[in-house]
XYZ file of C-alpha atoms in Angstrom:
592
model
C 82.631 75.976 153.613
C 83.723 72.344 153.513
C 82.633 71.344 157.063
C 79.567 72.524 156.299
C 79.078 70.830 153.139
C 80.078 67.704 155.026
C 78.445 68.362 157.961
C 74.947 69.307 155.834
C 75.615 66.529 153.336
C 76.009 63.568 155.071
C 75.297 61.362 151.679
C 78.388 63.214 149.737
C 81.161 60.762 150.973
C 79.608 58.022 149.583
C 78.455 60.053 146.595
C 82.260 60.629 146.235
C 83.359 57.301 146.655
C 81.010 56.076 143.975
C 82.506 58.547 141.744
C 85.552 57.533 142.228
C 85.124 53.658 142.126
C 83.702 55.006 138.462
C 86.445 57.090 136.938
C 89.898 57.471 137.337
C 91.287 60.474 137.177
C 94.492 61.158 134.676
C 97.663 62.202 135.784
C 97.662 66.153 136.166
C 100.123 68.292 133.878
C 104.086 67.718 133.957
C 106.604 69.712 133.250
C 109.675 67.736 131.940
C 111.702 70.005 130.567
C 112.085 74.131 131.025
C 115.399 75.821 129.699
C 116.919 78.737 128.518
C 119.521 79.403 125.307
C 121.557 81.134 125.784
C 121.466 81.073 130.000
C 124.183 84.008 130.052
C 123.809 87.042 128.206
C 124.956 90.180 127.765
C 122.392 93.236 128.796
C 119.465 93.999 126.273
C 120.583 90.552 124.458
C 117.674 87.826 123.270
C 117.223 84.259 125.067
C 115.162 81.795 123.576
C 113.023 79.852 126.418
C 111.830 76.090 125.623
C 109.628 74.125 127.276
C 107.705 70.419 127.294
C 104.857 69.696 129.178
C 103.069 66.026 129.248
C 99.863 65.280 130.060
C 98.715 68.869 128.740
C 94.990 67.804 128.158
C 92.855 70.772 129.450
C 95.403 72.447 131.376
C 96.859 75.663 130.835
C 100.445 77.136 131.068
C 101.571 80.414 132.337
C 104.934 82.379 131.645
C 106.191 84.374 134.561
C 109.531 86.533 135.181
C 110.709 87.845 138.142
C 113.761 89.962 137.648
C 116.647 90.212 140.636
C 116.452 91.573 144.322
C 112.625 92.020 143.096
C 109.537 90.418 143.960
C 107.269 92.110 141.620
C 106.212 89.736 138.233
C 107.291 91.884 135.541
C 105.364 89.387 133.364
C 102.836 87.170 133.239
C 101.829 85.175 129.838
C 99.503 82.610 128.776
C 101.330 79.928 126.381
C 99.512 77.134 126.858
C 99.922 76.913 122.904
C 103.581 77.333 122.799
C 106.788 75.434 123.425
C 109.296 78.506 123.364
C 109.461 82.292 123.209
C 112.027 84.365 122.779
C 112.640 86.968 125.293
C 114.947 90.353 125.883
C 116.851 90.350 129.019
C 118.069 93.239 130.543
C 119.164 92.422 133.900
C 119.661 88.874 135.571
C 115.935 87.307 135.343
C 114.018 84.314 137.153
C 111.324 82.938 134.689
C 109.184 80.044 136.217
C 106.501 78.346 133.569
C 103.539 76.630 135.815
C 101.382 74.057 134.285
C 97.694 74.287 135.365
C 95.026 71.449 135.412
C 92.336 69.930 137.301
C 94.158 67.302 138.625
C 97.527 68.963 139.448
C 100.030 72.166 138.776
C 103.471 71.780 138.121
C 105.779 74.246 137.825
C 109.627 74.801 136.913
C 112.079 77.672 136.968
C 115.435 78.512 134.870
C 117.249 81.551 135.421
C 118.990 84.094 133.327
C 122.416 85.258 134.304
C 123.092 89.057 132.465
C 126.767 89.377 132.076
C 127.581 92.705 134.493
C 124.281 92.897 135.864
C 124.626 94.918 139.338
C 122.141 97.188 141.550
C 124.844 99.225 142.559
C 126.535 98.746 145.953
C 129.224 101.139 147.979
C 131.135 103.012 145.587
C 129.247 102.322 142.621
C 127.824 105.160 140.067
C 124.962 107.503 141.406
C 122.279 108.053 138.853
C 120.547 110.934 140.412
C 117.534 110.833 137.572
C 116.776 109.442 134.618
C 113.289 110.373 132.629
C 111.809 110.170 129.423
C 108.842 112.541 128.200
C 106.894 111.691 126.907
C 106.315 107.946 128.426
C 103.356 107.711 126.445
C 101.503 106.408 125.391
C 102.540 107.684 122.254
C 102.292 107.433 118.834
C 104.833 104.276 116.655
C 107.774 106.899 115.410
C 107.136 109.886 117.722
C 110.040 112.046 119.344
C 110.604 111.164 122.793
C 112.996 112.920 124.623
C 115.523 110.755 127.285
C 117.550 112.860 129.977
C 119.656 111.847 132.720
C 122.353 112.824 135.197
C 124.921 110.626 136.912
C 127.685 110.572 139.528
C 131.147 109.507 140.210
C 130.812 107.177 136.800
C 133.645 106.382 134.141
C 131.573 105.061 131.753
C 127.541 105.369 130.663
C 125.735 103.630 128.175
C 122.224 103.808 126.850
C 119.849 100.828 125.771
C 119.153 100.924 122.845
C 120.078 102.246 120.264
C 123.097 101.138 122.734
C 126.775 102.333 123.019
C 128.300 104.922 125.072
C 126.932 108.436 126.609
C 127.636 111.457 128.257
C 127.704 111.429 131.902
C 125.014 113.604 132.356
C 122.775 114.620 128.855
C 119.893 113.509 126.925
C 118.764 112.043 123.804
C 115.895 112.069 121.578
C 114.738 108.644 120.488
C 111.354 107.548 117.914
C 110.267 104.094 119.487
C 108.019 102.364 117.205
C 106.986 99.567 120.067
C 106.555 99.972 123.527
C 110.067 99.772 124.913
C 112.177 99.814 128.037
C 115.128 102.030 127.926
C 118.065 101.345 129.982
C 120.672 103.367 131.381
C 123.716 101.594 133.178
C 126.708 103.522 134.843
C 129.945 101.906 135.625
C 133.535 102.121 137.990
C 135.795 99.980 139.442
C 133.155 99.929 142.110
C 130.443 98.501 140.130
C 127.531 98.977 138.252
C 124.329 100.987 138.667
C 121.586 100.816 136.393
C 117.907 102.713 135.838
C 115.042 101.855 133.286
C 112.629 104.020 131.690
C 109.499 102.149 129.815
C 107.633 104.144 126.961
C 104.449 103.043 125.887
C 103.575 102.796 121.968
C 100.147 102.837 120.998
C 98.736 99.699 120.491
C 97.069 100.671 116.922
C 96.408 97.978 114.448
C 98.941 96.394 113.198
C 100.560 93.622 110.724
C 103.647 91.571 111.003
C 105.327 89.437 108.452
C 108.458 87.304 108.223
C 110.654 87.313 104.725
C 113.372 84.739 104.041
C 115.077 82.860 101.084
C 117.705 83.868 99.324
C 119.281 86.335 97.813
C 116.284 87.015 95.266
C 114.181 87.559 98.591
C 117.231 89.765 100.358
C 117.496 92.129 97.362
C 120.744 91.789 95.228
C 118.700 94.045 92.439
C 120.716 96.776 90.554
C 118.847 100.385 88.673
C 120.454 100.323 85.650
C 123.520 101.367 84.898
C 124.349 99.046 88.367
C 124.377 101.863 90.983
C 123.092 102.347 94.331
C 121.178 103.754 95.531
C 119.607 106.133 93.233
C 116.957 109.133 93.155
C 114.536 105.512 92.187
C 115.708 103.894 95.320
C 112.381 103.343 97.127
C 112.117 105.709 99.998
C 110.874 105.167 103.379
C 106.744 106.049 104.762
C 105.485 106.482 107.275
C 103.963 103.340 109.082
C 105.533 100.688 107.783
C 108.929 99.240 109.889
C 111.149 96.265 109.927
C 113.472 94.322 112.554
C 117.529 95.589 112.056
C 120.201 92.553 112.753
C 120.242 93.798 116.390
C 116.664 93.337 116.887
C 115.408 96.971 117.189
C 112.390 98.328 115.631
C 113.232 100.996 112.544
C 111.831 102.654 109.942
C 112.235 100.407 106.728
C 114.384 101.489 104.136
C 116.666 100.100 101.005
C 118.902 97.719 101.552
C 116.152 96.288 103.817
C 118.948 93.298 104.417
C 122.540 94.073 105.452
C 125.158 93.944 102.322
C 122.354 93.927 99.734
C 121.021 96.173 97.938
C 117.241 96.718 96.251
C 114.221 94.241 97.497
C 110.640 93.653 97.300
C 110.454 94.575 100.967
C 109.879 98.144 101.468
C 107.441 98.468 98.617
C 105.571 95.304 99.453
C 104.985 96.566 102.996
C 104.216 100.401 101.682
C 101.336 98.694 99.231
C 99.825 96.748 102.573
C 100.328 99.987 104.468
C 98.208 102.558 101.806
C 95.255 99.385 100.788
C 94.746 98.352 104.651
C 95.573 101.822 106.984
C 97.394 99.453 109.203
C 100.962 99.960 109.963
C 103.152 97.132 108.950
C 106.065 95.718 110.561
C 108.652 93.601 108.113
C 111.114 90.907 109.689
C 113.824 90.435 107.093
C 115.517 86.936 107.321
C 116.566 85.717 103.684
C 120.522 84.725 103.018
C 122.230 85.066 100.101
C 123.319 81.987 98.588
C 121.322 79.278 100.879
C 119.338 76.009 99.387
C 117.239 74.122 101.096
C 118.814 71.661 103.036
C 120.519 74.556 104.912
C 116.811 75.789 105.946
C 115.379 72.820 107.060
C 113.852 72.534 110.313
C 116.477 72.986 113.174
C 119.279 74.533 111.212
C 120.657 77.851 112.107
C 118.800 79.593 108.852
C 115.514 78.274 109.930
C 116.126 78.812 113.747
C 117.491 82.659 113.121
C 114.198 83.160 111.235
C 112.206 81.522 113.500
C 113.214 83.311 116.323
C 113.754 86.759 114.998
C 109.916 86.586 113.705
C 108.897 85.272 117.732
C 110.933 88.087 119.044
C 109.066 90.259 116.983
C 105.751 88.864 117.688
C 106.234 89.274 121.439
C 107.281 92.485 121.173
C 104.448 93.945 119.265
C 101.752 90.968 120.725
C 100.320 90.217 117.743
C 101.065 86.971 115.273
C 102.985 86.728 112.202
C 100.015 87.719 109.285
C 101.941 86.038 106.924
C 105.295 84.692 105.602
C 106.565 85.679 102.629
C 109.249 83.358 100.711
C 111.539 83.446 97.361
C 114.395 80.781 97.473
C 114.650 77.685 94.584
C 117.689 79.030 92.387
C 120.302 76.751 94.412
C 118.235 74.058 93.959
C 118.072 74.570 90.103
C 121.753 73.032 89.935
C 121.566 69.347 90.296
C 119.226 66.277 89.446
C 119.380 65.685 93.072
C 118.314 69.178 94.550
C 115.475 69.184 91.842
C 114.168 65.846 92.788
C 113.949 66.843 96.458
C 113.224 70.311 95.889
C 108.992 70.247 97.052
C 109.307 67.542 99.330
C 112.054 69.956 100.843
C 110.652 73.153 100.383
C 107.336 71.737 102.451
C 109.127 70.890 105.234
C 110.461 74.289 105.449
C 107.174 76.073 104.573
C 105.306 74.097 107.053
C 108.063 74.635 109.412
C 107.181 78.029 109.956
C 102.940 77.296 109.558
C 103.377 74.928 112.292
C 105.910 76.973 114.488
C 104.863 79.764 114.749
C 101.944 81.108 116.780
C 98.749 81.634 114.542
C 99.820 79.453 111.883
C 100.228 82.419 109.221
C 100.015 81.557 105.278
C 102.460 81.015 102.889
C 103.174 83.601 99.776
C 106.059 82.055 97.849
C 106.934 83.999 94.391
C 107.767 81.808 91.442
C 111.276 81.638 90.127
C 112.187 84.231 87.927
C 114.607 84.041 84.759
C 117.184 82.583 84.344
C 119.569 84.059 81.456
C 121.976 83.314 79.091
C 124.261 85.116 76.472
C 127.465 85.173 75.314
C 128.286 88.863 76.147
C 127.387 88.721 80.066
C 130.334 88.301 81.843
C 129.344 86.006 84.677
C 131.539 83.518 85.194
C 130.356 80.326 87.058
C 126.853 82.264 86.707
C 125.889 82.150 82.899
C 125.520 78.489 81.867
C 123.550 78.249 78.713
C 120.657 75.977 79.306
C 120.405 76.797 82.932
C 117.192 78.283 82.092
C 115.885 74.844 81.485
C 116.598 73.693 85.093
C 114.921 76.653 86.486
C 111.942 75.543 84.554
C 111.724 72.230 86.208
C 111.587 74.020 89.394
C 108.978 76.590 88.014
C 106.813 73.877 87.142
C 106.654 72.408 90.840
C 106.018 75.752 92.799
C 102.838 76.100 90.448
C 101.553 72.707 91.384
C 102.075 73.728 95.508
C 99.518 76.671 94.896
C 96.103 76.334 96.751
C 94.193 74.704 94.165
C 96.584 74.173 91.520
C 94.934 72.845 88.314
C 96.613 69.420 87.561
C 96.585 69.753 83.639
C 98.051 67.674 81.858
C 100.392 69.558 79.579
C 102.488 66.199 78.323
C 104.915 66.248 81.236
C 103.782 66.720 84.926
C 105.765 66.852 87.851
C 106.477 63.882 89.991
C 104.687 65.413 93.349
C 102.977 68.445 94.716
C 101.656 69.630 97.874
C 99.353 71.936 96.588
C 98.056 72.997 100.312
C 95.317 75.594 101.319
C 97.655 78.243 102.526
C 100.021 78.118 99.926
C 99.485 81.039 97.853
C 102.355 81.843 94.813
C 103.258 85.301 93.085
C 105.075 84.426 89.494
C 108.229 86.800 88.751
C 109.081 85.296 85.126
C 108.722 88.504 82.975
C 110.376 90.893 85.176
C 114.051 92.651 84.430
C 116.941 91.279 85.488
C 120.345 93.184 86.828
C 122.495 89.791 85.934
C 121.783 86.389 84.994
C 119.794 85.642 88.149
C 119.248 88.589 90.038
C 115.365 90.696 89.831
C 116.614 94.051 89.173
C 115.339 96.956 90.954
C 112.605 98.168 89.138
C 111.647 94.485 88.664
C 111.759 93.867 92.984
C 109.820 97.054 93.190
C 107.263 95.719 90.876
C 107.238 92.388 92.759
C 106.488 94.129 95.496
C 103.156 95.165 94.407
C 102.760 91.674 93.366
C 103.312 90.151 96.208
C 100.942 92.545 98.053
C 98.200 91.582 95.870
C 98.451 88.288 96.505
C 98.164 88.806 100.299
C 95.593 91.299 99.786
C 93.536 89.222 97.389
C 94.068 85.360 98.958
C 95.005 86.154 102.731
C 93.861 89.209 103.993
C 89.665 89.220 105.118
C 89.209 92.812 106.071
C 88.511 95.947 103.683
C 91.248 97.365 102.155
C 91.580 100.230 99.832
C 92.215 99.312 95.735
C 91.366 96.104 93.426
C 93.038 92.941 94.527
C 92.620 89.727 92.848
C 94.686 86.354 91.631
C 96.316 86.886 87.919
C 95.339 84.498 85.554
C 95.849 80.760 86.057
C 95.999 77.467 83.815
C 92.637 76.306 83.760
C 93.450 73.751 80.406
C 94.950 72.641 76.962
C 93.022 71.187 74.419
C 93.777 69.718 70.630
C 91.361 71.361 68.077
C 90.180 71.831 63.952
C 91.775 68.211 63.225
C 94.914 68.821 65.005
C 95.586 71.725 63.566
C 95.091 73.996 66.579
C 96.547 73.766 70.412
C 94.099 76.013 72.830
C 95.470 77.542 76.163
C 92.003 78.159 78.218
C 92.911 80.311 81.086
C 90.951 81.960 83.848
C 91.016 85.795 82.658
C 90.688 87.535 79.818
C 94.337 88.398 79.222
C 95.762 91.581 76.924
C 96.928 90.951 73.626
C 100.695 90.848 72.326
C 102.466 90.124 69.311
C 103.503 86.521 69.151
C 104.514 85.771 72.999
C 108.273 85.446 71.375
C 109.760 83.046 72.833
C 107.477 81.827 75.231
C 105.224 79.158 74.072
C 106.981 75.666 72.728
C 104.688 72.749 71.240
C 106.174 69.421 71.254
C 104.789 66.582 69.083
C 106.805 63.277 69.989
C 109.449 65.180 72.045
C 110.464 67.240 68.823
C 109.369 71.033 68.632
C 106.709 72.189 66.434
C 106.891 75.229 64.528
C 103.503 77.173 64.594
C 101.421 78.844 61.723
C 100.349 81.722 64.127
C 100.313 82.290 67.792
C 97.893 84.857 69.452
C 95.090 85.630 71.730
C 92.021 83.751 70.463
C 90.077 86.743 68.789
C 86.364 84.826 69.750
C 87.396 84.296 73.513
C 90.119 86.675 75.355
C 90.652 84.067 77.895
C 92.376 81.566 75.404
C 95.473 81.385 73.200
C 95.122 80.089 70.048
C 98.102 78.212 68.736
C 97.875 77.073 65.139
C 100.044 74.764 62.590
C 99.890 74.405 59.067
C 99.674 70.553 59.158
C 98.103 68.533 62.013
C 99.623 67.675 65.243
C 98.849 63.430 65.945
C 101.458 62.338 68.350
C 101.891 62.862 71.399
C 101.223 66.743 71.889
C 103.079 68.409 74.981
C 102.940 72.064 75.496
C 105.459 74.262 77.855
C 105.291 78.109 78.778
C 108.533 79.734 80.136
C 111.149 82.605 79.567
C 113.050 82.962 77.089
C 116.670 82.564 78.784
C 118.105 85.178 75.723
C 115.721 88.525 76.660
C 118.461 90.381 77.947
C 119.278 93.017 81.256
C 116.875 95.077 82.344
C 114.043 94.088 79.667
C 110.590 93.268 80.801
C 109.341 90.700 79.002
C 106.067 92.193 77.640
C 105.454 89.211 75.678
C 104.565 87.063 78.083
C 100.647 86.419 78.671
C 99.298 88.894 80.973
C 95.925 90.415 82.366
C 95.456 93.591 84.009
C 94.257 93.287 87.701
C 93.122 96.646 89.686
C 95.875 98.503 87.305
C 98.695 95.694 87.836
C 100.301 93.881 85.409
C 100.165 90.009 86.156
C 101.892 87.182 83.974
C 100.222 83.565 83.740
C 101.894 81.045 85.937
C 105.274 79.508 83.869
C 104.047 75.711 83.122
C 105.432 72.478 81.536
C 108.197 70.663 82.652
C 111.491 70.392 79.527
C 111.626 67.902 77.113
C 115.044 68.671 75.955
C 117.601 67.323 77.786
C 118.859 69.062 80.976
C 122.766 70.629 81.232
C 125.447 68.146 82.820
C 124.525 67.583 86.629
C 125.601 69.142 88.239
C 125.760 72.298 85.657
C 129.012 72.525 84.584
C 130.454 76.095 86.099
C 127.636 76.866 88.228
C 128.453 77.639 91.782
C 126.910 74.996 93.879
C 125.571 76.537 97.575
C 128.546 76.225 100.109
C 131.216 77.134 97.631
């Protein structure tokens, strides 16, 4: 074909040169740097593989493995998009990454060393057979039914679930992902090994990452502070989460190892029933951890990270969304509060930017923080702590999409109120202890946070009445002074007084109010009224009361009903009164 495109062309040389005197082609696509962490692993263990690649423009980039004494590419990936994936290895693995373009490929290769890895050899184990039936494909959960029969072996193990077996038996197993079962038989000989791979129907399917702290791992108590209970949430059908060694489960309480009652399981049992999809949950919170222990690069944020690209991979779809509850450790100093958006953005937008199809944020507002004399919490119940919280409170409000700047006397510094930020508020539910949602209260929150994923992220049809609960819209000073107006965005249900909740400030000193209540002429508003006129400087700040008490849901906060649910306006305002010693005097501080 080219001689005779020269041979019939006799003008394309010079046609060609011209080109060329014309443009200069760029440099084609390098690969600088391919590696793998760990590069030795034990069998059925996870590697993470990283990559860079210059001069990317246009080209594309292509995963391959190729595991030992085979020649056959076990697999084959586009990642032009990515700069790592985590991978499971099961026996000793070759995995080149070639680089693409017009003007040039470039490949490298890094190879993974599994710890015992053997075909066999003279004297090794015989494994006569080794099926599974069915291999599918087959439906997420169903009964599939391993058998096998070995020789001359003194030990047999089965991956996963993993640990020892019979010499010759079977097992039943419930994959809820397509997955490769291994069997390995040793001696003093050697090793043999056989694989089995059953294929899980591909149905539709949603994937989301949870982390924070212990709020988002699930420290919640029933009352009376056992557990579980006959209330403990109970498992369904179609939804799943990731265990600690990375297998695919059915989700059930405590959803997080050592904990106890969480949002989790109910959150992904509300996606499962409005959207008919089934719904995979990657738990990743810790107990305990502030910010500057989840920043970019540290071992929180990396575990996270790559347990939710594991996961990914393993189901081939993206993360739908990540869902997020930490602030309470940074409640406990000036400095933690100061940094405590600027921080929590790089961390949100870690995982926006990280992971592949940039899923949204749904962070849930802090809840309360109590106080009183009779709980016995030392280092825990500070009175005044409340106050911090607020600060805090006030600046996740101002990072929701479209958070309404008003001014309410005393703004936060800062706010990154981006487009995929989207916040659930948790201020009126019961608490177990002084800072800890209780279990009814994380179920609840579970519905809440569903609803806002349903309502601000989610673009397909799904089965109820989702929406956003009411939100700030404005404050305004009317009849003289006499009257303070809280315009909000739905019509909200009545209560008593909101006890507790609503503080006016004139001139930094509180105001005692002639009648609080919803505005009988327009159920969007309160109507806040005083017997003589307000003329200084007016601020106005909506939080929990810090004295409500365990396991009390505070009914009195402002509220409108959504599709049947329950949702409480945004806390707002930052304190006027002066904050507790920094840092709080008896409070635990993260690391301690």
């Amino acid at each position: 074909m080219i001689r005779y495109l020269w041979g019939a062309c006799s003008w394309l040389p010079l046609l060609v040169l011209a080109l060329t005197s014309c443009f200069e082609l760029g440099a084609g696509p390098r690969i600088t740097e391919f590696w793998a962490d760990p590069s030795t692993v034990e069998p059925g263990e996870t590697v993470v593989l990283s990559w860079q690649v210059d001069n990317l423009q246009g080209a594309e980039v292509i995963l391959e493995a190729t595991e030992a004494g085979s020649d056959v590419v076990s697999l084959r990936a586009p990642v032009t998009d990515q700069t790592r994936m985590a991978v499971t290895v099961d026996q000793t693995t070759t995995y080149r990454l070639i680089a693409s373009g017009i003007t040039g490929t470039s490949s490298r290769e890094t190879t993974v060393s599994v710890t015992g890895d053997s075909s066999g050899g003279e004297g090794a184990p015989t494994i006569s057979f080794f099926t599974a039936s069915p291999t599918g494909p087959v439906e997420a959960g169903e009964t599939v039914r391993l058998q096998w029969a070995v020789e001359d072996a003194d030990r047999v193990t089965l991956d996963p679930p993993g640990g020892s077996v019979a010499v010759s038996g079977s097992d039943e197993v419930q994959p809820f992902a397509t997955t490769t079962y291994t069997l390995r038989a040793s001696n003093e000989s050697g090793t043999s090994r056989a694989t089995v791979r059953v294929e899980v129907k591909a149905g539709e399917r949603l994937l989301f990452l949870v982390a924070g702290q212990s709020n988002a791992s699930g420290a919640g108590l029933e009352e009376g502070g056992s557990f579980p209970t006959s209330q403990t949430e109970q498992p369904a059908d179609g939804v799943f989460m990731l265990s600690t060694d990375r297998k695919w489960v059915q989700a059930k309480e405590p959803t997080h190892a050592g904990y106890k009652h969480s949002f989790l399981l109910r959150f992904g049992k509300e996606v499962q029933a409005a959207t008919g999809m089934d719904v995979y949950l990657v738990p990743a919170a810790v107990g305990g951890s502030a910010l500057d222990q989840w920043q970019p690069g540290s071992d929180h944020f990396d575990e996270a990270l790559s347990r939710a690209e594991f996961a990914a991979n393993s189901l081939g779809i993206p993360v739908a969304a990540v869902v997020w509850f930490q602030g309470e450790s940074d409640t406990k100093s000036g400095s933690r509060r100061r940094g405590f958006v600027e921080n929590t953005d790089a961390v949100l937008q870690g995982f926006h930017q990280q992971l592949e199809g940039s899923p949204q944020i749904v962070f849930v507002q802090l809840s309360k923080r109590l106080w009183s004399q009779e709980l016995d919490e030392p280092g825990d119940n500070v009175e005044g702590h409340n106050l911090a919280y607020q600060v805090i409170r006030e600046e996740q409000r101002l990072m929701e999409a479209g958070a309404n700047r008003v001014e309410v006397g005393s703004l936060a510094e800062s706010s990154y109120d981006r487009a995929y930020y989207h916040m659930a508020v948790a201020h009126d539910l019961p608490m177990s202890d002084a800072k800890h949602v209780s279990a009814a209260g994380q179920r609840y929150l579970g519905q809440r946070i569903a609803n806002t994923f349903l309502s601000a992220i989610w673009q397909e049809d799904a089965q109820g009445t989702f929406g956003q609960g009411p939100r700030l819209e404005g404050l305004s000073l009317e009849d003289g002074g006499h009257t303070v107006l809280v315009n909000t965005t739905l019509p909200i249900e009545p209560a008593a007084d909101y006890d507790g909740y609503f503080t006016v400030f004139e001139d930094s000193e509180p105001r005692t109010p002639n009648g609080i209540g919803r505005d009988p002429t327009d159920p969007t508003r309160i109507k806040i009224t005083f017997a003589a006129p307000l003329s200084g400087k007016v601020e106005v700040r909506y939080m929990p009361p810090q004295g409500t008490g365990l396991y009390t849901w505070s009914d009195q906060a402002v509220h409108a009903n959504v599709g049947g649910l329950k949702l409480p306006l945004p806390a707002f305002g930052m304190p006027v009164e002066e904050l507790p010693a920094d840092p709080i005097p008896g409070v635990r501080m993260p690391g301690e």
